[in-house]
């Protein structure tokens, strides 16, 4: 893992660390769950639900790195950029634009 001075430099590295479609799928599931938990907390007024957000997000993400990608999550060295990149990757996937980003980073999108 190199030393990145900007998010723009970090982003291609982040995508390469998520080269397998199943790893990305687990990240999409975890991030979607985080968004749903936040919406449920806001809608219900039960803000105790927010405690579940990092558990839900990181369980999916870290589990996929251990079991599928077989690498160390970038979260440990770049926590803020990794969080931002999770949401950026998720949004690009939702809007159908992740393939172009993956190709630019040297990753074959395959299932995306």
mmCIF file of C-alpha atoms in Angstrom:
data_model
loop_
_atom_site.group_PDB
_atom_site.id
_atom_site.type_symbol
_atom_site.label_atom_id
_atom_site.label_comp_id
_atom_site.label_asym_id
_atom_site.label_seq_id
_atom_site.Cartn_x
_atom_site.Cartn_y
_atom_site.Cartn_z
ATOM 1 C CA UNK A 1 0.000 0.000 0.000
ATOM 2 C CA UNK A 2 1.601 3.238 -1.140
ATOM 3 C CA UNK A 3 1.432 6.687 0.357
ATOM 4 C CA UNK A 4 -1.323 8.759 -1.219
ATOM 5 C CA UNK A 5 -1.459 12.524 -0.923
ATOM 6 C CA UNK A 6 -4.887 12.993 -2.467
ATOM 7 C CA UNK A 7 -8.147 11.142 -2.838
ATOM 8 C CA UNK A 8 -7.715 11.270 -6.629
ATOM 9 C CA UNK A 9 -4.457 9.317 -6.277
ATOM 10 C CA UNK A 10 -6.018 6.907 -3.767
ATOM 11 C CA UNK A 11 -9.121 6.124 -5.851
ATOM 12 C CA UNK A 12 -7.472 3.863 -8.514
ATOM 13 C CA UNK A 13 -5.646 1.975 -5.750
ATOM 14 C CA UNK A 14 -8.942 1.500 -3.913
ATOM 15 C CA UNK A 15 -10.580 0.074 -7.037
ATOM 16 C CA UNK A 16 -7.680 -2.320 -7.624
ATOM 17 C CA UNK A 17 -8.068 -3.537 -4.031
ATOM 18 C CA UNK A 18 -11.661 -4.418 -5.012
ATOM 19 C CA UNK A 19 -10.809 -6.220 -8.233
ATOM 20 C CA UNK A 20 -13.172 -9.165 -7.776
ATOM 21 C CA UNK A 21 -16.859 -8.670 -8.550
ATOM 22 C CA UNK A 22 -17.927 -10.614 -5.442
ATOM 23 C CA UNK A 23 -15.863 -8.298 -3.220
ATOM 24 C CA UNK A 24 -17.591 -5.306 -4.751
ATOM 25 C CA UNK A 25 -20.984 -7.028 -4.376
ATOM 26 C CA UNK A 26 -20.396 -7.471 -0.649
ATOM 27 C CA UNK A 27 -19.385 -3.810 -0.387
ATOM 28 C CA UNK A 28 -22.518 -2.751 -2.270
ATOM 29 C CA UNK A 29 -24.651 -4.849 0.083
ATOM 30 C CA UNK A 30 -22.986 -3.425 3.190
ATOM 31 C CA UNK A 31 -23.198 0.174 1.989
ATOM 32 C CA UNK A 32 -26.839 -0.308 0.967
ATOM 33 C CA UNK A 33 -27.582 -1.679 4.415
ATOM 34 C CA UNK A 34 -25.866 1.325 6.022
ATOM 35 C CA UNK A 35 -28.034 3.696 3.981
ATOM 36 C CA UNK A 36 -31.198 1.741 4.867
ATOM 37 C CA UNK A 37 -30.314 1.793 8.571
ATOM 38 C CA UNK A 38 -29.752 5.557 8.432
ATOM 39 C CA UNK A 39 -33.097 6.030 6.670
ATOM 40 C CA UNK A 40 -34.877 3.786 9.193
ATOM 41 C CA UNK A 41 -33.337 5.727 12.090
ATOM 42 C CA UNK A 42 -34.418 9.043 10.565
ATOM 43 C CA UNK A 43 -37.929 7.799 9.745
ATOM 44 C CA UNK A 44 -38.546 6.171 13.107
ATOM 45 C CA UNK A 45 -36.707 8.635 15.311
ATOM 46 C CA UNK A 46 -34.904 5.675 16.867
ATOM 47 C CA UNK A 47 -31.360 6.934 16.639
ATOM 48 C CA UNK A 48 -30.029 3.935 18.548
ATOM 49 C CA UNK A 49 -30.195 2.185 15.185
ATOM 50 C CA UNK A 50 -27.209 4.269 14.077
ATOM 51 C CA UNK A 51 -25.000 2.086 16.262
ATOM 52 C CA UNK A 52 -25.592 -0.726 13.751
ATOM 53 C CA UNK A 53 -24.280 1.274 10.794
ATOM 54 C CA UNK A 54 -20.524 0.668 11.188
ATOM 55 C CA UNK A 55 -21.137 -2.941 12.201
ATOM 56 C CA UNK A 56 -23.210 -3.606 9.088
ATOM 57 C CA UNK A 57 -20.889 -1.789 6.717
ATOM 58 C CA UNK A 58 -17.603 -3.103 8.005
ATOM 59 C CA UNK A 59 -18.798 -6.692 8.497
ATOM 60 C CA UNK A 60 -19.587 -7.009 4.799
ATOM 61 C CA UNK A 61 -16.505 -5.119 3.664
ATOM 62 C CA UNK A 62 -13.909 -6.724 5.892
ATOM 63 C CA UNK A 63 -15.426 -10.159 5.454
ATOM 64 C CA UNK A 64 -15.124 -9.865 1.691
ATOM 65 C CA UNK A 65 -11.494 -8.786 1.906
ATOM 66 C CA UNK A 66 -10.661 -11.760 4.125
ATOM 67 C CA UNK A 67 -12.660 -14.424 2.291
ATOM 68 C CA UNK A 68 -12.699 -13.268 -1.334
ATOM 69 C CA UNK A 69 -10.109 -10.630 -2.170
ATOM 70 C CA UNK A 70 -7.508 -11.973 0.286
ATOM 71 C CA UNK A 71 -6.046 -8.563 1.049
ATOM 72 C CA UNK A 72 -5.961 -6.101 3.924
ATOM 73 C CA UNK A 73 -8.708 -3.455 3.865
ATOM 74 C CA UNK A 74 -7.446 0.029 3.048
ATOM 75 C CA UNK A 75 -9.559 1.254 5.981
ATOM 76 C CA UNK A 76 -6.727 0.522 8.375
ATOM 77 C CA UNK A 77 -4.335 2.958 6.710
ATOM 78 C CA UNK A 78 -6.755 5.385 5.015
ATOM 79 C CA UNK A 79 -9.976 5.335 7.069
ATOM 80 C CA UNK A 80 -11.602 8.526 5.775
ATOM 81 C CA UNK A 81 -10.654 8.022 2.129
ATOM 82 C CA UNK A 82 -11.802 4.403 2.306
ATOM 83 C CA UNK A 83 -15.173 5.453 3.670
ATOM 84 C CA UNK A 84 -15.556 8.091 0.957
ATOM 85 C CA UNK A 85 -14.434 5.584 -1.681
ATOM 86 C CA UNK A 86 -16.987 3.020 -0.442
ATOM 87 C CA UNK A 87 -19.782 5.503 -1.035
ATOM 88 C CA UNK A 88 -18.327 6.687 -4.335
ATOM 89 C CA UNK A 89 -18.022 3.103 -5.612
ATOM 90 C CA UNK A 90 -21.566 2.326 -4.418
ATOM 91 C CA UNK A 91 -23.010 5.436 -6.095
ATOM 92 C CA UNK A 92 -21.194 4.749 -9.360
ATOM 93 C CA UNK A 93 -22.513 1.180 -9.269
ATOM 94 C CA UNK A 94 -26.094 2.395 -8.598
ATOM 95 C CA UNK A 95 -25.891 4.837 -11.469
ATOM 96 C CA UNK A 96 -24.300 2.331 -13.869
ATOM 97 C CA UNK A 97 -20.988 4.173 -14.176
ATOM 98 C CA UNK A 98 -18.617 1.957 -12.167
ATOM 99 C CA UNK A 99 -17.385 -0.033 -15.188
ATOM 100 C CA UNK A 100 -15.616 2.934 -16.743
ATOM 101 C CA UNK A 101 -13.893 3.752 -13.440
ATOM 102 C CA UNK A 102 -12.778 0.155 -12.964
ATOM 103 C CA UNK A 103 -11.355 -0.028 -16.479
ATOM 104 C CA UNK A 104 -9.472 3.265 -15.958
ATOM 105 C CA UNK A 105 -7.925 1.758 -12.809
ATOM 106 C CA UNK A 106 -6.898 -1.386 -14.698
ATOM 107 C CA UNK A 107 -9.662 -3.628 -13.303
ATOM 108 C CA UNK A 108 -11.898 -5.773 -15.492
ATOM 109 C CA UNK A 109 -15.482 -4.961 -14.436
ATOM 110 C CA UNK A 110 -16.820 -8.447 -15.324
ATOM 111 C CA UNK A 111 -20.176 -8.628 -13.470
ATOM 112 C CA UNK A 112 -20.614 -4.881 -13.068
#
